[in-house]
Amino acid sequence: PMVKTAELVGNASETGLISVEGNIEMPNPLIAPCSGRPCVYYEIIVTQQHEEQVRTENGIKKKRGKRTVKHEKVGGQFYINDGSGPAKVDASEAQVNGSMEKSFKQDGPASGYLTFGQYQINVPPHGGNGYAIGTSVTEKIIPAEGSAYVAGRLEGDTIMRKKNMGGKLLIAKEGAEALQKATK
């Protein structure tokens, strides 16, 4: 059920599910390491591109591919307030489903100790046949500003990720109405 942010306790469904919509309040927002932008949640995906020589019936051809080196998910605690009072949301378990915006994308060297903004990672050389030709880093965030629709499981006085239905916490910056239209 959708409830007022100050009326969480006692208003969840029998299974503990609840949803709210309002302004994001986060006194100490997370800072996404690549872009430096304040957010309630971020994901960083590091991929390594590789190339190898493959023998085909038409001779030797170059075959390119990529592998995910790391997929990091980080969330924080924040509040949603529709004007009736704050509702606490915990996205720290990093199982978030939501509308994220791409805040950073950069290509870098094939391997080694690499830095993207304030994000650092050691990317090993390609381990298969062939050789690494580059690394890409993409950062996506849910900004710590504006309003959002949040749906999850009520645990005490905090909305967190669901234990069922994929175990996610839904954070939709577009709002409940726009989200429903998009899913129809």
mmCIF file of C-alpha atoms in Angstrom:
data_model
loop_
_atom_site.group_PDB
_atom_site.id
_atom_site.type_symbol
_atom_site.label_atom_id
_atom_site.label_comp_id
_atom_site.label_asym_id
_atom_site.label_seq_id
_atom_site.Cartn_x
_atom_site.Cartn_y
_atom_site.Cartn_z
ATOM 1 C CA PRO A 1 0.000 0.000 0.000
ATOM 2 C CA MET A 2 0.978 3.645 -0.597
ATOM 3 C CA VAL A 3 0.947 5.570 2.694
ATOM 4 C CA LYS A 4 1.897 8.976 4.082
ATOM 5 C CA THR A 5 5.559 9.073 5.047
ATOM 6 C CA ALA A 6 4.762 9.763 8.711
ATOM 7 C CA GLU A 7 2.311 6.825 8.861
ATOM 8 C CA LEU A 8 4.506 3.795 8.128
ATOM 9 C CA VAL A 9 4.037 1.778 11.301
ATOM 10 C CA GLY A 10 0.833 -0.269 11.264
ATOM 11 C CA ASN A 11 0.039 0.417 7.607
ATOM 12 C CA ALA A 12 2.140 -2.175 5.768
ATOM 13 C CA SER A 13 0.526 -5.141 3.990
ATOM 14 C CA GLU A 14 0.319 -8.520 5.741
ATOM 15 C CA THR A 15 3.657 -9.437 4.159
ATOM 16 C CA GLY A 16 5.268 -6.179 5.309
ATOM 17 C CA LEU A 17 5.287 -4.449 1.920
ATOM 18 C CA ILE A 18 4.815 -0.680 1.825
ATOM 19 C CA SER A 19 5.419 2.286 -0.472
ATOM 20 C CA VAL A 20 5.813 6.048 -0.073
ATOM 21 C CA GLU A 21 6.492 9.030 -2.299
ATOM 22 C CA GLY A 22 8.046 12.373 -1.412
ATOM 23 C CA ASN A 23 11.208 14.444 -1.347
ATOM 24 C CA ILE A 24 14.580 12.832 -0.703
ATOM 25 C CA GLU A 25 16.277 14.050 2.471
ATOM 26 C CA MET A 26 19.830 12.893 3.104
ATOM 27 C CA PRO A 27 21.869 15.064 5.492
ATOM 28 C CA ASN A 28 25.097 13.144 4.690
ATOM 29 C CA PRO A 29 24.733 11.831 1.142
ATOM 30 C CA LEU A 30 26.990 9.222 -0.380
ATOM 31 C CA ILE A 31 29.476 10.681 -2.822
ATOM 32 C CA ALA A 32 29.806 8.635 -6.000
ATOM 33 C CA PRO A 33 33.561 8.083 -6.371
ATOM 34 C CA CYS A 34 33.942 8.568 -10.131
ATOM 35 C CA SER A 35 31.752 11.640 -10.669
ATOM 36 C CA GLY A 36 31.893 13.101 -7.153
ATOM 37 C CA ARG A 37 28.087 13.583 -7.207
ATOM 38 C CA PRO A 38 25.918 13.225 -4.084
ATOM 39 C CA CYS A 39 23.603 10.210 -4.270
ATOM 40 C CA VAL A 40 21.551 7.718 -2.259
ATOM 41 C CA TYR A 41 22.847 4.757 -4.295
ATOM 42 C CA TYR A 42 25.478 4.076 -6.942
ATOM 43 C CA GLU A 43 26.745 1.243 -9.115
ATOM 44 C CA ILE A 44 30.133 1.014 -10.772
ATOM 45 C CA ILE A 45 30.733 -1.454 -13.591
ATOM 46 C CA VAL A 46 34.308 -2.096 -14.738
ATOM 47 C CA THR A 47 34.698 -4.008 -18.010
ATOM 48 C CA GLN A 48 37.818 -5.098 -19.841
ATOM 49 C CA GLN A 49 37.819 -5.404 -23.617
ATOM 50 C CA HIS A 50 39.981 -8.090 -25.183
ATOM 51 C CA GLU A 51 40.959 -9.289 -28.627
ATOM 52 C CA GLU A 52 42.273 -12.564 -29.975
ATOM 53 C CA GLN A 53 43.218 -14.097 -33.302
ATOM 54 C CA VAL A 54 40.792 -16.831 -34.399
ATOM 55 C CA ARG A 55 41.316 -19.246 -37.270
ATOM 56 C CA THR A 56 38.247 -19.423 -39.529
ATOM 57 C CA GLU A 57 37.565 -21.030 -42.898
ATOM 58 C CA ASN A 58 38.332 -17.598 -44.395
ATOM 59 C CA GLY A 59 41.674 -17.258 -42.645
ATOM 60 C CA ILE A 60 42.719 -15.549 -39.412
ATOM 61 C CA LYS A 61 40.197 -13.041 -38.011
ATOM 62 C CA LYS A 62 40.242 -10.768 -34.987
ATOM 63 C CA LYS A 63 37.595 -11.590 -32.416
ATOM 64 C CA ARG A 64 36.700 -9.017 -29.757
ATOM 65 C CA GLY A 65 34.943 -9.535 -26.472
ATOM 66 C CA LYS A 66 34.603 -8.095 -23.016
ATOM 67 C CA ARG A 67 34.353 -9.314 -19.464
ATOM 68 C CA THR A 68 33.067 -7.674 -16.311
ATOM 69 C CA VAL A 69 35.958 -7.171 -13.913
ATOM 70 C CA LYS A 70 33.846 -5.695 -11.108
ATOM 71 C CA HIS A 71 30.216 -4.671 -10.486
ATOM 72 C CA GLU A 72 30.045 -2.688 -7.256
ATOM 73 C CA LYS A 73 26.737 -1.626 -5.629
ATOM 74 C CA VAL A 74 26.645 0.827 -2.727
ATOM 75 C CA GLY A 75 23.629 2.360 -1.004
ATOM 76 C CA GLY A 76 23.014 4.519 2.036
ATOM 77 C CA GLN A 77 20.318 5.457 4.485
ATOM 78 C CA PHE A 78 18.062 8.416 3.705
ATOM 79 C CA TYR A 79 14.556 9.759 4.264
ATOM 80 C CA ILE A 80 11.517 10.318 2.047
ATOM 81 C CA ASN A 81 9.196 13.089 3.195
ATOM 82 C CA ASP A 82 5.825 13.996 1.651
ATOM 83 C CA GLY A 83 5.387 16.864 4.122
ATOM 84 C CA SER A 84 3.791 14.756 6.869
ATOM 85 C CA GLY A 85 7.137 13.690 8.370
ATOM 86 C CA PRO A 86 10.180 11.641 7.301
ATOM 87 C CA ALA A 87 10.162 7.920 6.472
ATOM 88 C CA LYS A 88 13.513 6.178 6.888
ATOM 89 C CA VAL A 89 14.819 4.161 3.911
ATOM 90 C CA ASP A 90 17.791 1.802 4.067
ATOM 91 C CA ALA A 91 19.441 1.109 0.708
ATOM 92 C CA SER A 92 22.689 -0.080 2.307
ATOM 93 C CA GLU A 93 22.063 -3.754 1.491
ATOM 94 C CA ALA A 94 22.731 -2.761 -2.127
ATOM 95 C CA GLN A 95 19.857 -4.663 -3.753
ATOM 96 C CA VAL A 96 18.184 -1.689 -5.420
ATOM 97 C CA ASN A 97 15.985 -1.622 -8.490
ATOM 98 C CA GLY A 98 15.396 1.860 -9.773
ATOM 99 C CA SER A 99 15.827 4.506 -12.371
ATOM 100 C CA MET A 100 19.490 5.414 -12.346
ATOM 101 C CA GLU A 101 21.259 8.063 -14.344
ATOM 102 C CA LYS A 102 24.633 7.541 -15.945
ATOM 103 C CA SER A 103 26.932 9.948 -14.119
ATOM 104 C CA PHE A 104 30.313 8.825 -15.466
ATOM 105 C CA LYS A 105 31.739 6.832 -18.377
ATOM 106 C CA GLN A 106 35.430 6.660 -19.226
ATOM 107 C CA ASP A 107 37.765 4.370 -21.112
ATOM 108 C CA GLY A 108 41.238 3.618 -19.816
ATOM 109 C CA PRO A 109 44.295 1.436 -20.266
ATOM 110 C CA ALA A 110 43.960 -2.331 -20.693
ATOM 111 C CA SER A 111 45.215 -3.292 -17.225
ATOM 112 C CA GLY A 112 47.111 -2.110 -14.185
ATOM 113 C CA TYR A 113 46.345 0.109 -11.214
ATOM 114 C CA LEU A 114 43.766 2.510 -12.690
ATOM 115 C CA THR A 115 42.115 5.667 -11.337
ATOM 116 C CA PHE A 116 38.760 7.073 -12.489
ATOM 117 C CA GLY A 117 37.897 10.212 -10.487
ATOM 118 C CA GLN A 118 38.390 9.051 -6.877
ATOM 119 C CA TYR A 119 37.721 5.407 -7.791
ATOM 120 C CA GLN A 120 40.773 3.154 -7.947
ATOM 121 C CA ILE A 121 40.996 -0.441 -9.101
ATOM 122 C CA ASN A 122 43.724 -2.918 -10.019
ATOM 123 C CA VAL A 123 42.707 -4.573 -13.307
ATOM 124 C CA PRO A 124 44.698 -7.741 -14.052
ATOM 125 C CA PRO A 125 45.848 -8.572 -17.578
ATOM 126 C CA HIS A 126 43.438 -10.635 -19.692
ATOM 127 C CA GLY A 127 43.738 -14.277 -18.631
ATOM 128 C CA GLY A 128 42.404 -16.061 -21.716
ATOM 129 C CA ASN A 129 43.760 -16.492 -25.214
ATOM 130 C CA GLY A 130 44.519 -13.112 -26.685
ATOM 131 C CA TYR A 131 45.229 -9.803 -25.006
ATOM 132 C CA ALA A 132 43.436 -6.938 -23.271
ATOM 133 C CA ILE A 133 42.925 -3.785 -25.347
ATOM 134 C CA GLY A 134 41.182 -1.465 -22.894
ATOM 135 C CA THR A 135 39.105 -0.965 -19.771
ATOM 136 C CA SER A 136 35.826 0.954 -19.368
ATOM 137 C CA VAL A 137 34.248 2.274 -16.192
ATOM 138 C CA THR A 138 30.570 3.253 -15.991
ATOM 139 C CA GLU A 139 29.006 4.808 -12.915
ATOM 140 C CA LYS A 140 25.231 5.081 -12.427
ATOM 141 C CA ILE A 141 23.573 6.895 -9.540
ATOM 142 C CA ILE A 142 20.267 7.706 -7.919
ATOM 143 C CA PRO A 143 20.859 11.384 -7.038
ATOM 144 C CA ALA A 144 20.286 12.596 -3.464
ATOM 145 C CA GLU A 145 17.941 15.346 -4.631
ATOM 146 C CA GLY A 146 14.375 15.835 -5.797
ATOM 147 C CA SER A 147 11.566 13.409 -5.145
ATOM 148 C CA ALA A 148 11.191 9.643 -5.454
ATOM 149 C CA TYR A 149 8.765 6.764 -5.060
ATOM 150 C CA VAL A 150 10.077 4.013 -2.757
ATOM 151 C CA ALA A 151 8.620 0.513 -2.362
ATOM 152 C CA GLY A 152 10.002 -2.180 -0.110
ATOM 153 C CA ARG A 153 9.534 -4.091 3.117
ATOM 154 C CA LEU A 154 8.864 -2.342 6.427
ATOM 155 C CA GLU A 155 11.234 -3.530 9.157
ATOM 156 C CA GLY A 156 10.468 -1.647 12.387
ATOM 157 C CA ASP A 157 10.262 1.969 11.207
ATOM 158 C CA THR A 158 12.532 1.533 8.147
ATOM 159 C CA ILE A 159 11.766 0.653 4.535
ATOM 160 C CA MET A 160 14.330 -1.792 3.154
ATOM 161 C CA ARG A 161 14.725 -4.407 0.446
ATOM 162 C CA LYS A 162 12.015 -7.029 0.061
ATOM 163 C CA LYS A 163 12.688 -10.594 1.055
ATOM 164 C CA ASN A 164 10.525 -11.823 -1.823
ATOM 165 C CA MET A 165 9.925 -10.745 -5.430
ATOM 166 C CA GLY A 166 13.620 -10.676 -6.260
ATOM 167 C CA GLY A 167 14.643 -9.126 -2.961
ATOM 168 C CA LYS A 168 14.934 -5.568 -4.237
ATOM 169 C CA LEU A 169 14.193 -2.101 -2.901
ATOM 170 C CA LEU A 170 12.497 -0.010 -5.588
ATOM 171 C CA ILE A 171 13.529 3.645 -5.859
ATOM 172 C CA ALA A 172 11.887 5.442 -8.792
ATOM 173 C CA LYS A 173 12.849 9.075 -9.380
ATOM 174 C CA GLU A 174 10.041 9.410 -11.937
ATOM 175 C CA GLY A 175 7.367 8.858 -9.260
ATOM 176 C CA ALA A 176 4.652 6.238 -8.763
ATOM 177 C CA GLU A 177 2.295 7.451 -11.495
ATOM 178 C CA ALA A 178 4.955 7.650 -14.205
ATOM 179 C CA LEU A 179 6.353 4.258 -13.137
ATOM 180 C CA GLN A 180 2.886 2.650 -13.446
ATOM 181 C CA LYS A 181 2.395 4.154 -16.919
ATOM 182 C CA ALA A 182 5.816 2.927 -18.037
ATOM 183 C CA THR A 183 5.134 -0.640 -16.879
ATOM 184 C CA LYS A 184 1.740 -0.852 -18.658
#
